[in-house]
Amino acid sequence: MPRSGLSGGQSILVSSLLFGLFFGAGNLIFPVELGRAAGRDVTIATLGFLLTAVGLPIVGVIASAVSHTSSVLEIASRVGRRFGVFFTCALYLTIGPLFAIPRTATVSYEVGVRPLLPDSMATVALAVFSVIFLGLTALFAMRPGKLIDWIGKYLNPAFLISLSAVLIFAVITPMTDGPLAAPTGAYATSPLVAGLLDGYGTMDALGSLAFAVLVIDSIHRLGVRDIKGVAVQTGKAGVIAGIAMSVLYGLLAFVGATSLTVAAGAANGGAILAAVSRHYFGPGGQLLMAAIVFFACLKTAIGLTTACAEMFAQVFPDRMPYDRWVQIFAAISLGVANIGLAAIVKVSVPVLMFLYPIAIALILLALATRWLQHRPEVYRWTIGFVCVAAVFDALRALPASISGSSTVTTLLDMVATVLPGLQSGFGWMLPAVIGATIGVVLSQRRLGRVDTAA
């Protein structure tokens, strides 16, 4: 008999699954880097980070549930079928084999394995490690029905137990008892905005549109199929996971802010965490950090591979079965992982700056499904305007050799005069409002003509 709700234990299990899907490679390294760069402004910078790294993803999960859609494709296709296919493929390739999945392998290697090896072995070791890591990922992804058990019951608790050991020591016996350092870089001028933009790097707002489907499927498997019941349970899971993520982000940012003397010269957040772990636990701290990062990255890699393979099997049902997509994405991820973490992060930024505004707009429109069911014009005009504006956000994020050229600089300066917020990465917001307004007016006229004709 269909159920309308989950038991307390099942709700916690679904929340653990969602948290485990979200909290991966970038979620560990970005807040630590934020803390080190923000220094004494770490609190306000972390608040900005939480808005985009926690708030947007949870709203995305809830939006997917309340819109009663079964996939990103269904939401995006409200703009048009061709756009739906384009955006779905672009989003899943970004959070999948082109950026996010390879990043889970490289972060796990850089933090857990690389410090133990001589430089002469680095390239070969990365190749061997990525084969093992992505091989395990593909193996687990071949059985998507077990996702809630593998991630919710086993990998996520193992990760949290391991990480808690480091965070507890960092809070009880801080690495510094003096004043925090002055903020640097973008955090010196606008820590809140810098935190907001750093939250994009986790890719979780993009992932929320994909992970919501996995969570809803897990709730179905637990016996809840009532539409309202699924929406409520998904919302509960999102809130619980969001609270847990916020607590960990705050603690990780604190670790970064207090780690300057312990991790002087560390190249990234992963190196900072490794140095902090060695500070508290000696040589064994490196092994502890290796376990933390491995569990964090593996569970997210499994979830991403599963989501990508399921979606491409749905979008292209006549091309290949699910298992073959898993194999292809694992192979692509293997190739990309071996170009190195720094290159992956550098290339991903312009893509994220283009996709994020579109994803946010779709999430907000999905939240308004109840009022927009018969207003496709709102979707089309809003997303059309946002896409144009997002191109300029992407241009600003290109490497300096391109974004700093005279042609691009002149263009961006001209556009900035009519798009407030462009310099901060939010130039899409005004076009979104204008597009939505035009869409509402046009749909109101159309509905008025229909009523008159009737």
Coordinates of C-alpha atoms in Angstrom, one line a residue:
M1 CA 0.0 0.0 0.0
P2 CA 1.4 3.4 -1.0
R3 CA 2.7 5.6 1.9
S4 CA 2.5 9.3 2.4
G5 CA 5.6 9.7 4.6
L6 CA 8.8 8.2 5.8
S7 CA 9.8 7.0 9.3
G8 CA 12.3 9.1 11.3
G9 CA 15.1 6.7 10.5
Q10 CA 14.3 6.7 6.8
S11 CA 14.2 10.5 6.7
I12 CA 17.6 10.6 8.2
L13 CA 18.8 8.0 5.7
V14 CA 17.5 10.1 2.7
S15 CA 19.0 13.2 4.2
S16 CA 22.4 11.4 4.6
L17 CA 22.1 10.4 0.9
L18 CA 21.5 14.0 -0.2
F19 CA 24.3 15.3 2.0
G20 CA 26.7 12.6 0.7
L21 CA 25.9 13.4 -2.9
F22 CA 26.6 17.1 -2.4
F23 CA 29.6 17.1 -0.1
G24 CA 32.5 16.1 -2.3
A25 CA 35.8 17.5 -3.5
G26 CA 35.1 21.2 -3.9
N27 CA 33.1 21.2 -0.7
L28 CA 36.2 20.3 1.3
I29 CA 38.8 22.6 -0.4
F30 CA 36.9 25.8 -1.2
P31 CA 35.7 26.8 2.3
V32 CA 39.2 26.1 3.6
E33 CA 40.7 28.4 0.9
L34 CA 38.0 30.9 1.7
G35 CA 38.9 31.0 5.4
R36 CA 42.6 31.5 4.7
A37 CA 42.0 34.3 2.2
A38 CA 39.2 36.0 4.2
G39 CA 41.2 36.1 7.5
R40 CA 39.4 38.3 10.0
D41 CA 36.5 38.8 7.6
V42 CA 35.9 35.0 7.5
T43 CA 32.4 35.3 9.1
I44 CA 30.9 37.6 6.5
A45 CA 32.7 35.7 3.7
T46 CA 31.3 32.4 4.9
L47 CA 27.8 33.8 5.0
G48 CA 28.1 34.7 1.3
F49 CA 29.5 31.2 0.6
L50 CA 26.5 29.6 2.4
L51 CA 24.0 31.5 0.2
T52 CA 25.3 29.9 -3.0
A53 CA 26.9 26.7 -1.7
V54 CA 24.0 25.7 0.6
G55 CA 21.0 28.0 0.0
L56 CA 20.8 27.6 -3.8
P57 CA 21.3 23.8 -3.9
I58 CA 18.6 23.2 -1.2
V59 CA 16.2 25.5 -3.0
G60 CA 17.0 23.6 -6.2
V61 CA 16.1 20.3 -4.6
I62 CA 12.9 21.7 -3.2
A63 CA 12.1 23.4 -6.6
S64 CA 12.4 20.0 -8.4
A65 CA 10.0 18.4 -5.9
V66 CA 7.3 21.1 -5.9
S67 CA 7.4 21.5 -9.7
H68 CA 6.4 17.8 -9.9
T69 CA 9.0 17.2 -12.6
S70 CA 11.0 14.0 -13.1
S71 CA 14.2 15.5 -14.5
V72 CA 16.2 18.6 -15.5
L73 CA 15.2 17.9 -19.1
E74 CA 11.5 18.3 -18.1
I75 CA 12.1 21.6 -16.3
A76 CA 14.4 23.1 -19.1
S77 CA 12.1 21.9 -21.8
R78 CA 9.5 24.4 -20.6
V79 CA 11.6 26.9 -22.5
G80 CA 11.6 24.7 -25.6
R81 CA 12.6 21.1 -26.4
R82 CA 15.9 22.0 -28.2
F83 CA 16.9 24.3 -25.3
G84 CA 16.0 21.5 -22.9
V85 CA 18.3 19.0 -24.5
F86 CA 21.1 21.5 -24.9
F87 CA 21.0 22.7 -21.3
T88 CA 20.6 19.2 -19.9
C89 CA 23.6 17.9 -21.8
A90 CA 25.7 20.9 -20.9
L91 CA 24.8 20.7 -17.2
Y92 CA 25.4 17.0 -16.9
L93 CA 28.6 17.1 -18.8
T94 CA 29.8 19.9 -16.5
I95 CA 28.9 18.2 -13.2
G96 CA 29.9 14.9 -14.8
P97 CA 32.8 13.7 -16.9
L98 CA 34.2 17.0 -18.1
F99 CA 34.8 18.7 -14.7
A100 CA 33.3 17.5 -11.4
I101 CA 33.9 13.7 -11.6
P102 CA 37.6 14.1 -12.7
R103 CA 38.0 16.7 -9.9
T104 CA 36.9 14.1 -7.3
A105 CA 39.7 11.8 -8.5
T106 CA 42.4 14.5 -8.7
V107 CA 41.5 16.1 -5.3
S108 CA 41.6 12.7 -3.7
Y109 CA 45.0 12.0 -5.2
E110 CA 46.5 15.4 -4.5
V111 CA 45.5 15.4 -0.8
G112 CA 45.8 11.8 0.1
V113 CA 48.5 10.2 -2.1
R114 CA 50.6 12.9 -3.7
P115 CA 52.3 14.1 -0.5
L116 CA 53.6 10.5 0.1
L117 CA 55.4 10.2 -3.2
P118 CA 58.5 11.7 -4.8
D119 CA 58.0 14.2 -7.7
S120 CA 59.4 11.7 -10.2
M121 CA 56.4 9.4 -9.6
A122 CA 53.7 12.0 -9.7
T123 CA 52.4 11.5 -13.3
V124 CA 52.4 7.7 -13.2
A125 CA 50.9 7.6 -9.7
L126 CA 48.0 9.9 -10.8
A127 CA 47.3 7.7 -13.8
V128 CA 47.2 4.5 -11.6
F129 CA 45.2 6.1 -8.8
S130 CA 42.6 7.6 -11.2
V131 CA 42.1 4.2 -12.8
I132 CA 41.5 2.6 -9.4
F133 CA 39.3 5.4 -8.2
L134 CA 37.1 5.7 -11.3
G135 CA 37.0 2.0 -11.7
L136 CA 35.4 1.7 -8.2
T137 CA 33.1 4.6 -9.1
A138 CA 31.9 2.8 -12.2
L139 CA 31.5 -0.5 -10.3
F140 CA 29.2 1.1 -7.7
A141 CA 27.3 3.1 -10.3
M142 CA 26.4 0.0 -12.1
R143 CA 23.8 -0.7 -9.4
P144 CA 21.9 2.6 -8.9
G145 CA 19.2 0.9 -6.8
K146 CA 21.8 0.5 -4.0
L147 CA 22.8 4.2 -4.0
I148 CA 21.0 5.0 -0.8
D149 CA 22.7 2.1 1.0
W150 CA 26.2 2.7 -0.2
I151 CA 26.2 6.5 0.3
G152 CA 23.6 7.0 2.9
K153 CA 24.5 4.1 5.2
Y154 CA 28.2 3.5 4.7
L155 CA 30.4 6.1 2.8
N156 CA 28.8 9.2 4.3
P157 CA 29.0 8.1 7.9
A158 CA 32.6 7.0 7.3
F159 CA 33.5 10.4 5.9
L160 CA 31.8 12.3 8.7
I161 CA 33.5 10.3 11.4
S162 CA 36.9 10.8 9.8
L163 CA 36.5 14.5 9.3
S164 CA 35.1 15.1 12.8
A165 CA 38.4 14.0 14.3
V166 CA 40.2 16.9 12.6
L167 CA 37.5 19.5 13.2
I168 CA 37.1 18.7 16.9
F169 CA 40.8 19.2 17.5
A170 CA 40.8 22.4 15.5
V171 CA 38.0 23.9 17.6
I172 CA 39.3 22.7 21.0
T173 CA 42.9 23.6 20.4
P174 CA 43.0 26.3 17.7
M175 CA 46.2 26.6 15.7
T176 CA 46.5 30.3 16.6
D177 CA 45.2 32.3 19.6
G178 CA 46.1 35.7 18.1
P179 CA 44.2 38.0 15.8
L180 CA 43.4 36.6 12.4
A181 CA 45.3 37.8 9.3
A182 CA 44.0 40.6 7.1
P183 CA 41.9 39.5 4.1
T184 CA 43.6 39.2 0.8
G185 CA 42.6 39.3 -2.9
A186 CA 38.9 39.8 -3.6
Y187 CA 38.1 39.3 0.1
A188 CA 39.9 42.5 1.0
T189 CA 37.4 44.6 -1.0
S190 CA 34.2 42.7 -0.9
P191 CA 34.2 39.5 1.3
L192 CA 30.5 38.9 0.9
V193 CA 30.5 38.9 -2.9
A194 CA 33.8 36.9 -3.0
G195 CA 32.2 34.3 -0.8
L196 CA 29.1 34.2 -3.0
L197 CA 31.2 33.6 -6.1
D198 CA 33.3 31.0 -4.4
G199 CA 30.2 29.1 -3.6
Y200 CA 29.7 28.6 -7.4
G201 CA 32.8 26.5 -7.4
T202 CA 31.2 23.7 -5.5
M203 CA 28.8 23.2 -8.5
D204 CA 26.1 22.2 -6.0
A205 CA 23.4 24.4 -7.4
L206 CA 23.9 22.7 -10.8
G207 CA 24.1 19.3 -9.1
S208 CA 20.9 20.0 -7.1
L209 CA 18.8 19.7 -10.4
A210 CA 20.4 16.3 -11.0
F211 CA 20.6 15.0 -7.4
A212 CA 16.9 15.8 -6.7
V213 CA 15.9 13.1 -9.2
L214 CA 18.1 10.5 -7.3
V215 CA 16.6 11.5 -4.0
I216 CA 13.0 11.4 -5.3
D217 CA 13.7 8.0 -6.8
S218 CA 15.1 6.8 -3.4
I219 CA 11.9 8.1 -1.7
H220 CA 9.8 6.1 -4.2
R221 CA 11.9 3.0 -3.5
L222 CA 11.0 3.4 0.2
G223 CA 7.3 3.3 -0.6
V224 CA 6.3 6.9 -0.8
R225 CA 4.7 7.8 -4.2
D226 CA 2.1 10.4 -3.2
I227 CA 3.1 13.6 -5.0
K228 CA 2.6 15.8 -2.0
G229 CA 4.3 13.3 0.3
V230 CA 7.3 13.1 -2.0
A231 CA 7.6 16.9 -2.1
V232 CA 7.4 17.1 1.7
Q233 CA 10.0 14.4 2.3
T234 CA 12.4 15.9 -0.3
G235 CA 12.0 19.3 1.4
K236 CA 12.8 17.7 4.8
A237 CA 15.9 16.0 3.4
G238 CA 17.1 19.2 1.9
V239 CA 16.7 21.2 5.1
I240 CA 18.5 18.6 7.2
A241 CA 21.3 18.2 4.7
G242 CA 21.6 22.0 4.4
I243 CA 22.0 22.4 8.2
A244 CA 24.7 19.7 8.2
M245 CA 26.5 21.3 5.3
S246 CA 26.4 24.8 6.9
V247 CA 27.9 23.6 10.1
L248 CA 30.8 21.8 8.3
Y249 CA 31.4 24.8 6.0
G250 CA 31.7 27.1 9.0
L251 CA 34.1 24.8 10.7
L252 CA 36.2 24.3 7.6
A253 CA 36.4 28.0 7.0
F254 CA 37.5 28.4 10.6
V255 CA 40.3 25.9 10.0
G256 CA 41.5 27.8 7.0
A257 CA 41.4 31.1 8.8
T258 CA 43.5 29.8 11.7
S259 CA 46.0 27.7 9.7
L260 CA 48.4 30.3 8.4
T261 CA 51.3 29.3 10.6
V262 CA 50.7 25.5 10.2
A263 CA 50.1 25.5 6.5
A264 CA 52.3 28.4 5.3
G265 CA 52.8 28.2 1.5
A266 CA 50.1 25.6 1.0
A267 CA 49.0 25.7 -2.7
N268 CA 45.3 24.9 -2.1
G269 CA 42.6 23.9 0.4
G270 CA 43.6 20.2 0.1
A271 CA 47.2 21.0 1.0
I272 CA 46.0 23.1 4.0
L273 CA 43.8 20.2 5.3
A274 CA 46.7 17.8 4.9
A275 CA 49.1 20.1 6.8
V276 CA 46.4 20.6 9.6
S277 CA 45.9 16.9 9.9
R278 CA 49.7 16.3 10.3
H279 CA 49.8 19.1 12.8
Y280 CA 47.3 17.4 15.1
F281 CA 48.0 13.7 14.4
G282 CA 51.6 13.6 13.3
P283 CA 52.6 11.3 10.4
G284 CA 49.4 9.4 10.8
G285 CA 47.5 12.5 10.0
Q286 CA 48.3 12.2 6.4
L287 CA 46.6 8.8 6.3
L288 CA 43.6 10.2 8.1
M289 CA 43.3 13.0 5.6
A290 CA 43.7 10.5 2.8
A291 CA 40.7 8.5 4.2
I292 CA 38.6 11.7 4.7
V293 CA 39.1 12.9 1.1
F294 CA 38.8 9.5 -0.4
F295 CA 35.4 8.9 1.2
A296 CA 34.2 12.4 0.4
C297 CA 35.2 12.2 -3.2
L298 CA 34.1 8.6 -3.9
K299 CA 30.5 9.0 -2.7
T300 CA 30.1 12.2 -4.8
A301 CA 31.7 10.6 -7.9
I302 CA 29.3 7.6 -7.6
G303 CA 26.3 9.9 -7.4
L304 CA 27.4 12.1 -10.3
T305 CA 28.2 9.1 -12.5
T306 CA 24.8 7.5 -11.7
A307 CA 22.9 10.8 -12.4
C308 CA 24.7 11.4 -15.7
A309 CA 24.3 7.9 -17.0
E310 CA 20.6 7.8 -16.1
M311 CA 19.9 11.2 -17.7
F312 CA 21.7 10.4 -21.0
A313 CA 20.0 7.1 -21.2
Q314 CA 16.7 9.0 -20.9
V315 CA 17.6 11.8 -23.3
F316 CA 19.0 9.4 -25.9
P317 CA 17.0 6.1 -25.3
D318 CA 17.9 4.6 -28.7
R319 CA 21.7 5.2 -28.5
M320 CA 23.0 3.2 -25.6
P321 CA 21.9 1.5 -22.4
Y322 CA 22.6 2.8 -18.9
D323 CA 25.6 0.5 -18.2
R324 CA 27.4 1.7 -21.4
W325 CA 26.9 5.3 -20.5
V326 CA 28.5 4.6 -17.1
Q327 CA 31.5 3.1 -18.9
I328 CA 31.9 6.0 -21.3
F329 CA 31.7 8.6 -18.6
A330 CA 34.2 6.8 -16.5
A331 CA 36.6 6.7 -19.5
I332 CA 36.2 10.4 -20.3
S333 CA 36.6 11.3 -16.6
L334 CA 39.8 9.2 -16.5
G335 CA 41.3 11.2 -19.5
V336 CA 40.3 14.6 -18.0
A337 CA 41.6 13.7 -14.5
N338 CA 45.1 13.2 -15.8
I339 CA 45.5 16.8 -17.0
G340 CA 45.6 17.7 -13.3
L341 CA 43.5 19.5 -10.7
A342 CA 44.8 23.1 -11.4
A343 CA 43.9 22.8 -15.1
I344 CA 40.4 21.4 -14.4
V345 CA 39.5 24.2 -12.0
K346 CA 40.9 26.9 -14.3
V347 CA 38.9 25.7 -17.4
S348 CA 35.7 25.1 -15.4
V349 CA 35.2 28.6 -14.1
P350 CA 34.0 30.3 -17.4
V351 CA 31.6 27.4 -18.0
L352 CA 30.2 27.7 -14.5
M353 CA 29.8 31.4 -14.8
F354 CA 27.7 30.8 -18.0
L355 CA 25.6 27.9 -16.6
Y356 CA 24.9 29.1 -13.1
P357 CA 22.7 32.1 -14.0
I358 CA 20.6 29.9 -16.2
A359 CA 20.3 27.2 -13.5
I360 CA 19.3 29.8 -10.9
A361 CA 16.7 31.2 -13.1
L362 CA 15.3 27.8 -13.9
I363 CA 15.2 27.0 -10.2
L364 CA 13.3 30.2 -9.4
L365 CA 10.8 29.5 -12.2
A366 CA 10.3 25.9 -11.1
L367 CA 9.4 27.2 -7.6
A368 CA 6.7 29.3 -9.3
T369 CA 5.3 26.3 -11.2
R370 CA 1.9 26.7 -9.5
W371 CA 1.5 30.2 -11.1
L372 CA 3.4 29.6 -14.4
Q373 CA 1.8 26.3 -15.6
H374 CA 0.1 28.1 -18.5
R375 CA 2.7 30.8 -19.1
P376 CA 5.5 29.4 -21.3
E377 CA 6.3 32.9 -22.4
V378 CA 7.7 33.7 -18.9
Y379 CA 10.2 30.8 -19.2
R380 CA 11.2 31.7 -22.7
W381 CA 11.7 35.4 -22.2
T382 CA 13.4 35.0 -18.8
I383 CA 15.9 32.4 -19.9
G384 CA 16.5 34.1 -23.2
F385 CA 17.6 37.3 -21.5
V386 CA 19.6 35.4 -18.9
C387 CA 21.5 33.4 -21.6
V388 CA 22.6 36.6 -23.3
A389 CA 23.8 38.2 -20.0
A390 CA 25.5 35.0 -18.9
V391 CA 27.7 35.1 -22.0
F392 CA 29.3 38.3 -20.6
D393 CA 29.8 36.7 -17.2
A394 CA 31.6 33.9 -18.9
L395 CA 33.7 36.3 -20.9
R396 CA 34.9 38.0 -17.7
A397 CA 35.9 34.6 -16.3
L398 CA 38.1 33.6 -19.3
P399 CA 41.9 33.5 -18.8
A400 CA 43.5 36.9 -18.6
S401 CA 45.1 36.5 -22.1
I402 CA 41.5 36.6 -23.5
S403 CA 39.5 38.6 -20.9
G404 CA 42.2 41.2 -20.7
S405 CA 42.5 41.8 -24.4
S406 CA 41.5 45.3 -25.7
T407 CA 38.5 44.0 -27.7
V408 CA 37.0 42.0 -24.8
T409 CA 37.8 44.7 -22.2
T410 CA 36.1 47.4 -24.4
L411 CA 33.0 45.2 -24.9
L412 CA 32.7 44.4 -21.2
D413 CA 33.1 48.0 -20.2
M414 CA 30.3 49.0 -22.7
V415 CA 28.0 46.2 -21.4
A416 CA 28.7 47.1 -17.7
T417 CA 27.1 50.5 -18.3
V418 CA 23.7 48.8 -18.9
L419 CA 24.1 45.7 -16.8
P420 CA 24.6 46.6 -13.1
G421 CA 26.4 43.9 -11.2
L422 CA 28.4 42.6 -14.2
Q423 CA 31.7 43.3 -12.5
S424 CA 30.6 41.2 -9.5
G425 CA 29.3 38.3 -11.6
F426 CA 25.6 39.2 -11.2
G427 CA 25.0 41.0 -14.5
W428 CA 22.2 38.5 -15.3
M429 CA 19.8 39.6 -12.6
L430 CA 18.3 42.7 -14.2
P431 CA 17.9 40.9 -17.6
A432 CA 16.1 38.1 -15.7
V433 CA 13.6 40.5 -14.2
I434 CA 13.1 42.3 -17.5
G435 CA 12.6 39.0 -19.3
A436 CA 10.1 37.7 -16.7
T437 CA 8.2 40.9 -16.8
I438 CA 7.9 40.8 -20.6
G439 CA 6.8 37.1 -20.4
V440 CA 4.1 37.9 -17.8
V441 CA 2.7 40.8 -19.9
L442 CA 2.7 38.7 -23.1
S443 CA 1.1 35.7 -21.4
Q444 CA -1.5 37.9 -19.8
R445 CA -2.5 39.3 -23.2
R446 CA -2.7 35.8 -24.7
L447 CA -4.8 34.5 -21.8
G448 CA -7.0 37.6 -22.0
R449 CA -7.6 36.9 -25.7
V450 CA -8.5 33.3 -24.9
D451 CA -11.0 34.4 -22.2
T452 CA -12.5 36.9 -24.6
A453 CA -12.8 34.3 -27.4
A454 CA -14.5 31.8 -24.9

